[in-house]
Tab-separated table of C-alpha atoms in Angstrom:
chain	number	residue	atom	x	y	z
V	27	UNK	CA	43.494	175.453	-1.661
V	28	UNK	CA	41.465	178.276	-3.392
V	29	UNK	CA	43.881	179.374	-5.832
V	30	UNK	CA	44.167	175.804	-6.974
V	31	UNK	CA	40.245	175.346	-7.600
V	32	UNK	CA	40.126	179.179	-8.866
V	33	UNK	CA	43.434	177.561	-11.257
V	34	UNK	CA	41.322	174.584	-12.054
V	35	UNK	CA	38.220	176.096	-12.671
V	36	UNK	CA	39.949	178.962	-14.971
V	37	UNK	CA	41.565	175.881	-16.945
V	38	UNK	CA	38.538	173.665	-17.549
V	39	UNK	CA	36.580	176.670	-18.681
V	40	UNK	CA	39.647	177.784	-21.476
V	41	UNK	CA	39.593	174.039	-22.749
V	42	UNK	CA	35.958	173.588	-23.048
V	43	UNK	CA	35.104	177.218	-24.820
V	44	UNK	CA	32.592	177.446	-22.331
V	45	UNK	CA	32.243	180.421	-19.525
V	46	UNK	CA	30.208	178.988	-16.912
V	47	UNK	CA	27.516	180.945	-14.525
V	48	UNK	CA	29.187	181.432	-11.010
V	49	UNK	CA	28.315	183.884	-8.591
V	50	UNK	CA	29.849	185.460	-5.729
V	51	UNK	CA	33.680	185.100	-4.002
V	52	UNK	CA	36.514	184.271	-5.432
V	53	UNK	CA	34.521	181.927	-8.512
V	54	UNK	CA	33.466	185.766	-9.594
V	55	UNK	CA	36.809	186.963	-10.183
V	56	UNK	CA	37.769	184.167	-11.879
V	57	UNK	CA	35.443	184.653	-14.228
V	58	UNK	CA	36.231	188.104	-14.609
V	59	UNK	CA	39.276	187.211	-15.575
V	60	UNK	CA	38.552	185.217	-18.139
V	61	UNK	CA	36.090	187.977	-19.272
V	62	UNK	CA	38.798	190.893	-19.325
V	63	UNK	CA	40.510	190.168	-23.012
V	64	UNK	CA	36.486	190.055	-23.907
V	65	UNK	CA	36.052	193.441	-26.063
V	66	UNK	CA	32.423	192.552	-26.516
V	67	UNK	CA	29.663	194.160	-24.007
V	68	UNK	CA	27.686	192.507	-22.026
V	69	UNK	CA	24.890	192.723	-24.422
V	70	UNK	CA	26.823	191.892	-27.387
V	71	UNK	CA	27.592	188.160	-25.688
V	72	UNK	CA	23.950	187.970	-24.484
V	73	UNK	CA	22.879	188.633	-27.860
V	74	UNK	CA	25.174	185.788	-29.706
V	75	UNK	CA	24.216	183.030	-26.897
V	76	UNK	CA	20.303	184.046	-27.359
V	77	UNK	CA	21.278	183.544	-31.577
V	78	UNK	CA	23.010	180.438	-30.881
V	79	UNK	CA	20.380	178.998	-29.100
V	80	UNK	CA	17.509	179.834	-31.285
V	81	UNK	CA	19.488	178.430	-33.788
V	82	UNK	CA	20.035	175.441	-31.716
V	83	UNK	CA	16.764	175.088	-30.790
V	84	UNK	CA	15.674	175.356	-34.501
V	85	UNK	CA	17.745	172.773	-35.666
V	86	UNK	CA	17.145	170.175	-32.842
V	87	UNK	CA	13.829	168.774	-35.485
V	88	UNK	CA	14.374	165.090	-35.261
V	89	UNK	CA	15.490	165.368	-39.114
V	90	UNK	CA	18.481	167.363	-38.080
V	91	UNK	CA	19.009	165.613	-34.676
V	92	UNK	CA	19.115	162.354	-36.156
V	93	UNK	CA	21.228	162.186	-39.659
V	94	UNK	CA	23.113	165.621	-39.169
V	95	UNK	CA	26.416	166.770	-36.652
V	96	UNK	CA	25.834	170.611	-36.650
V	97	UNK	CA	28.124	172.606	-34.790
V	98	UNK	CA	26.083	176.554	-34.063
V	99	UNK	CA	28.769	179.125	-33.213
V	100	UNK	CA	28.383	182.830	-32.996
V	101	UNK	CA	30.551	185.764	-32.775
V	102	UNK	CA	29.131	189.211	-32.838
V	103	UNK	CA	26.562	188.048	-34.860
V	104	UNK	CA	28.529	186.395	-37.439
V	105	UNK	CA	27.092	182.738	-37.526
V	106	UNK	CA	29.242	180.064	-38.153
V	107	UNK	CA	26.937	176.418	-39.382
V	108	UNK	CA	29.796	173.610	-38.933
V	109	UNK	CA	30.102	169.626	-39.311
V	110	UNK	CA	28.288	166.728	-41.535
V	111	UNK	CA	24.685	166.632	-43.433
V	112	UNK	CA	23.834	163.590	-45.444
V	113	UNK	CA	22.635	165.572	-49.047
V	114	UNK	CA	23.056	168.809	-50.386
V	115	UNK	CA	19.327	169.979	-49.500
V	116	UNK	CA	20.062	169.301	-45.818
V	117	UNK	CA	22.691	171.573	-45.596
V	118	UNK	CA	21.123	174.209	-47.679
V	119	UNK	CA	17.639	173.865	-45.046
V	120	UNK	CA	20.090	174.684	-41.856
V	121	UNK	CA	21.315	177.419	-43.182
V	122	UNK	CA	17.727	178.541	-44.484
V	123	UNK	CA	16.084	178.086	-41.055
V	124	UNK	CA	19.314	179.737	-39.168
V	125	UNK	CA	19.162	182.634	-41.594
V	126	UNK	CA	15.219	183.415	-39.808
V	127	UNK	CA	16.988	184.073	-36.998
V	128	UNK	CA	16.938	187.828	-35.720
V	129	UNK	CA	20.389	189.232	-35.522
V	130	UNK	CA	22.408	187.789	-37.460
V	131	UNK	CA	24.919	189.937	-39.488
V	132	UNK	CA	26.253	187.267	-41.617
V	133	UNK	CA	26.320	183.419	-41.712
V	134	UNK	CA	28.934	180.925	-42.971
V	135	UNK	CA	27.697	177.570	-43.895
V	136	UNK	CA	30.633	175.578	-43.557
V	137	UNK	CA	28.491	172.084	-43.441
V	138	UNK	CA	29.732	169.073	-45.484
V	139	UNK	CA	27.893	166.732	-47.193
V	140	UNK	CA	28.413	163.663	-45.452
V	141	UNK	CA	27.320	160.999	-42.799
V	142	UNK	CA	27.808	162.608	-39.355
V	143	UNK	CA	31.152	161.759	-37.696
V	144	UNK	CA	32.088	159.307	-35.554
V	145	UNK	CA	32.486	159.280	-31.985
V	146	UNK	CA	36.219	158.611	-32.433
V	147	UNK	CA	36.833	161.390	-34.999
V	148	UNK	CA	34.896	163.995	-33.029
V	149	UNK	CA	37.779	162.914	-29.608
V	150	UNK	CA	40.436	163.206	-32.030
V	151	UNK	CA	38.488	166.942	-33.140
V	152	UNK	CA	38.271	167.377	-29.503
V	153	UNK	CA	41.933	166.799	-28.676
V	154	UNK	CA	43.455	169.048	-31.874
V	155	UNK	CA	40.725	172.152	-30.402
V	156	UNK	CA	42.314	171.519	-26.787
V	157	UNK	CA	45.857	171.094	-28.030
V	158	UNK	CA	45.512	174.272	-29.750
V	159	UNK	CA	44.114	176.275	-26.963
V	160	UNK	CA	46.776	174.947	-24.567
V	161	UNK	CA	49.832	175.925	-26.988
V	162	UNK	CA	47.706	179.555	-27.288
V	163	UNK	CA	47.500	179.843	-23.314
V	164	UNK	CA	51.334	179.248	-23.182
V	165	UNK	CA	52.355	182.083	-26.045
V	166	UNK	CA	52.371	185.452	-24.309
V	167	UNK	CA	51.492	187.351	-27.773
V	168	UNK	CA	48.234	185.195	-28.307
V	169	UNK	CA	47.379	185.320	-24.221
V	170	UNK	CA	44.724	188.481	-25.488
V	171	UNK	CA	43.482	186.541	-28.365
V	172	UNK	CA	39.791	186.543	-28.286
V	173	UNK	CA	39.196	183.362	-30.480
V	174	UNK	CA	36.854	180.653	-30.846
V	175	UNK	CA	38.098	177.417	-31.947
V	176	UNK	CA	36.082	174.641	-33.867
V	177	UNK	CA	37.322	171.631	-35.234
V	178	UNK	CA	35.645	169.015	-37.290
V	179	UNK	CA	36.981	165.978	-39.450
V	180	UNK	CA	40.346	168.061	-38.800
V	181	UNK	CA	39.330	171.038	-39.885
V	182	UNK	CA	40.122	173.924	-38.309
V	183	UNK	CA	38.138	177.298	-37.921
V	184	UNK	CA	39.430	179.919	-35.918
V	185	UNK	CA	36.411	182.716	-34.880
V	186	UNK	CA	36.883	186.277	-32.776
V	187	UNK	CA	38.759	189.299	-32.908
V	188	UNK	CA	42.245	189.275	-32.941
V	189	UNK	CA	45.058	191.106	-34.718
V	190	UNK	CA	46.641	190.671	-38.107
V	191	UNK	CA	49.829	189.356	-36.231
V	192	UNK	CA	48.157	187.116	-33.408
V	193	UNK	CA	45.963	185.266	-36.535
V	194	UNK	CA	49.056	184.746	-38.430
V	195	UNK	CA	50.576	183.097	-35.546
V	196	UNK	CA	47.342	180.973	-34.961
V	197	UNK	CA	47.202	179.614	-38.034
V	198	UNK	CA	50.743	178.803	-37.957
V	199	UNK	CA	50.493	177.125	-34.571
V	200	UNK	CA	47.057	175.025	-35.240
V	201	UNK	CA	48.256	174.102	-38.809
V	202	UNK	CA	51.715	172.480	-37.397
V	203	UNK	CA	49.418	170.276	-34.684
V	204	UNK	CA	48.952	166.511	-36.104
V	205	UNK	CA	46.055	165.641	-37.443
V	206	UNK	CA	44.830	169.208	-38.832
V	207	UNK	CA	44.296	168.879	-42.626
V	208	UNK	CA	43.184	172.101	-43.194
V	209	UNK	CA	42.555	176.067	-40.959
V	210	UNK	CA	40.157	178.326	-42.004
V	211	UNK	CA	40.213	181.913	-40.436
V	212	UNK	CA	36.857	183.297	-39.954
V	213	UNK	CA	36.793	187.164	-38.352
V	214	UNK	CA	34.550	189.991	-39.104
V	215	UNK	CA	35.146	192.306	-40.926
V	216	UNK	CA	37.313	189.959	-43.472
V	217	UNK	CA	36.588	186.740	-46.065
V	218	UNK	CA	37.014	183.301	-44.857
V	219	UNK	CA	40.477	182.318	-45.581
V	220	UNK	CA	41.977	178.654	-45.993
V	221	UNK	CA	45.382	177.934	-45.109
């Protein structure tokens, strides 16, 4: 019975992106699992979620809350700005007030211009992100992959620290996955790519 909640608990937390906050027995070395491929310290992740949530926080203005979808994700202090503003000057204001943020080594405003997406496209955004982590958990070459994965209006962005090799095979996975219309391959240390 425990290794099938410690095998459900390790699943739901790969498919959402999210490591939850569980102390104690066996729920603590599942998490350390899921930690090991990690190469960032302790401090480094502490430092992206406090980042991200500023950001969050700084962007939850009812002007952003109600006409934008922005998606906030951060990576060793590489900020990624992600989904749907109604005009230009929106877009260009989120990434102003995310660039006050302390800590960040470099942002990528990947906002479009547009009306935020529907509740439909963001489960069909949903499903391609899961889909993609799923085929990724069952390729033992990508199994060390330290990647975040975003999708929005079927795009693709792929986030972390992986190897030449593992992003090559990535991309070539998530761009074969219906519904994908375009990846973009964000690491540091490198340009954002489009594929």
């Amino acid at each position: 019975m425990l290794k099938k909640l410690a095998l459900v608990i390790v699943m739901a937390t790969l498919l959402s992106g999210c490591i939850p906050l569980v102390l104690g027995g066996a729920a603590t070395v599942v998490m350390a699992a899921v930690y090991i491929h990690d190469k960032r310290t302790a401090p480094e992740i502490n430092s992206d979620q406090q980042i991200q949530q500023s950001i969050r926080k700084k962007l939850s203005t009812p002007i952003f809350s109600n006409e934008c979808n922005i998606q906030v994700t951060v990576f060793n202090g590489y900020v990624l700005l992600t989904g749907q503003a109604p005009t230009k000057e929106l877009k260009i204001q989120a990434q102003r007030i995310a660039l006050t943020t302390h800590g960040i080594m470099k942002l990528y405003n990947e906002i479009i211009i547009a009306s935020p997406s529907s509740e439909l496209t963001r489960a069909k955004d949903y499903w391609i992100t899961t889909r993609i982590k799923v085929d990724i958990m069952k390729n033992k070459s990508l199994q060390t992959a330290q990647l975040t994965i975003i999708t929005q209006q079927g795009t693709v962005y792929l986030m972390g620290s992986v190897t030449n090799e593992q992003a090559n095979k990535i991309v070539t996975l998530a761009s074969q996955i219906s519904g994908v219309t375009q990846v973009i391959k964000i690491f540091p240390n490198e340009q954002a790519a489009t594929w």
